[in-house]
Amino acid sequence: NSEDVRCKCICPPYKDHSGHIYNKNVSQKDCDCLHVVEPMPVPGPDVEAYCLRCECKYEERSSVTIKVSSVVLLA
């Protein structure tokens, strides 16, 4: 596949849970904490507060471009 897509969620520390980065291949519309953070590190009542702290971004990149650039840089 020449294009890679993913959603990256960066979640800072929350209560007694350390910070964590989550990556998952989901559609752009599903790029949010509830669809990407698995397993959810906090119990049900804390999910909303935990997810509000997470920053999720949809990313697209071209594997072919990365491979070609790497070859050019190494040559």
Coordinates of C-alpha atoms in Angstrom, one line a residue:
N1 CA 0.0 0.0 0.0
S2 CA 1.5 3.3 -1.1
E3 CA -0.4 5.3 1.5
D4 CA -0.5 4.7 5.2
V5 CA -3.2 6.3 7.4
R6 CA -3.5 6.3 11.1
C7 CA -4.9 8.1 14.0
K8 CA -2.5 9.0 16.7
C9 CA -3.7 9.9 20.2
I10 CA -1.3 11.4 22.7
C11 CA -2.8 11.1 26.2
P12 CA -1.0 12.8 29.1
P13 CA -0.8 11.3 32.6
Y14 CA -4.2 11.1 34.4
K15 CA -4.6 10.4 38.1
D16 CA -2.4 7.2 38.7
H17 CA -2.1 6.4 35.0
S18 CA 1.1 7.3 33.1
G19 CA 0.9 9.1 29.8
H20 CA 0.7 7.0 26.6
I21 CA 0.6 7.3 22.8
Y22 CA -1.9 5.2 20.9
N23 CA -1.9 4.5 17.2
K24 CA -4.6 2.8 15.2
N25 CA -5.6 2.5 11.6
V26 CA -9.1 4.0 11.5
S27 CA -11.0 6.3 9.2
Q28 CA -10.7 10.1 9.7
K29 CA -14.2 10.3 11.1
D30 CA -13.3 7.7 13.8
C31 CA -10.1 9.5 14.8
D32 CA -10.9 10.1 18.5
C33 CA -10.1 8.7 21.9
L34 CA -13.1 6.4 22.1
H35 CA -12.1 4.6 18.8
V36 CA -8.4 4.6 19.2
V37 CA -7.5 4.1 22.9
E38 CA -7.6 0.4 23.5
P39 CA -7.7 -0.9 26.1
M40 CA -9.2 2.0 27.9
P41 CA -6.9 2.5 31.0
V42 CA -9.5 4.1 33.2
P43 CA -12.9 2.9 34.5
G44 CA -16.2 4.0 33.0
P45 CA -16.8 7.1 35.1
D46 CA -13.4 8.5 34.2
V47 CA -13.5 7.8 30.4
E48 CA -14.9 11.2 29.5
A49 CA -12.4 13.2 31.6
Y50 CA -9.5 11.0 30.3
C51 CA -10.5 11.4 26.7
L52 CA -10.8 15.2 27.0
R53 CA -7.1 15.3 27.8
C54 CA -6.0 13.3 24.8
E55 CA -5.0 15.0 21.6
C56 CA -5.9 12.9 18.5
K57 CA -4.7 13.6 15.0
Y58 CA -5.4 11.9 11.7
E59 CA -2.2 11.3 9.7
E60 CA -1.6 10.3 6.1
R61 CA 1.8 9.5 4.6
S62 CA 3.1 8.0 1.5
S63 CA 5.4 4.9 2.0
V64 CA 6.7 5.2 -1.5
T65 CA 7.8 8.8 -1.0
I66 CA 9.5 7.8 2.3
K67 CA 11.3 4.9 0.7
V68 CA 12.5 7.0 -2.3
S69 CA 13.7 9.8 0.0
S70 CA 15.6 7.3 2.1
V71 CA 17.3 5.8 -0.9
V72 CA 18.3 9.2 -2.3
L73 CA 19.7 10.3 1.2
L74 CA 21.7 7.1 1.5
A75 CA 23.2 7.3 -2.0

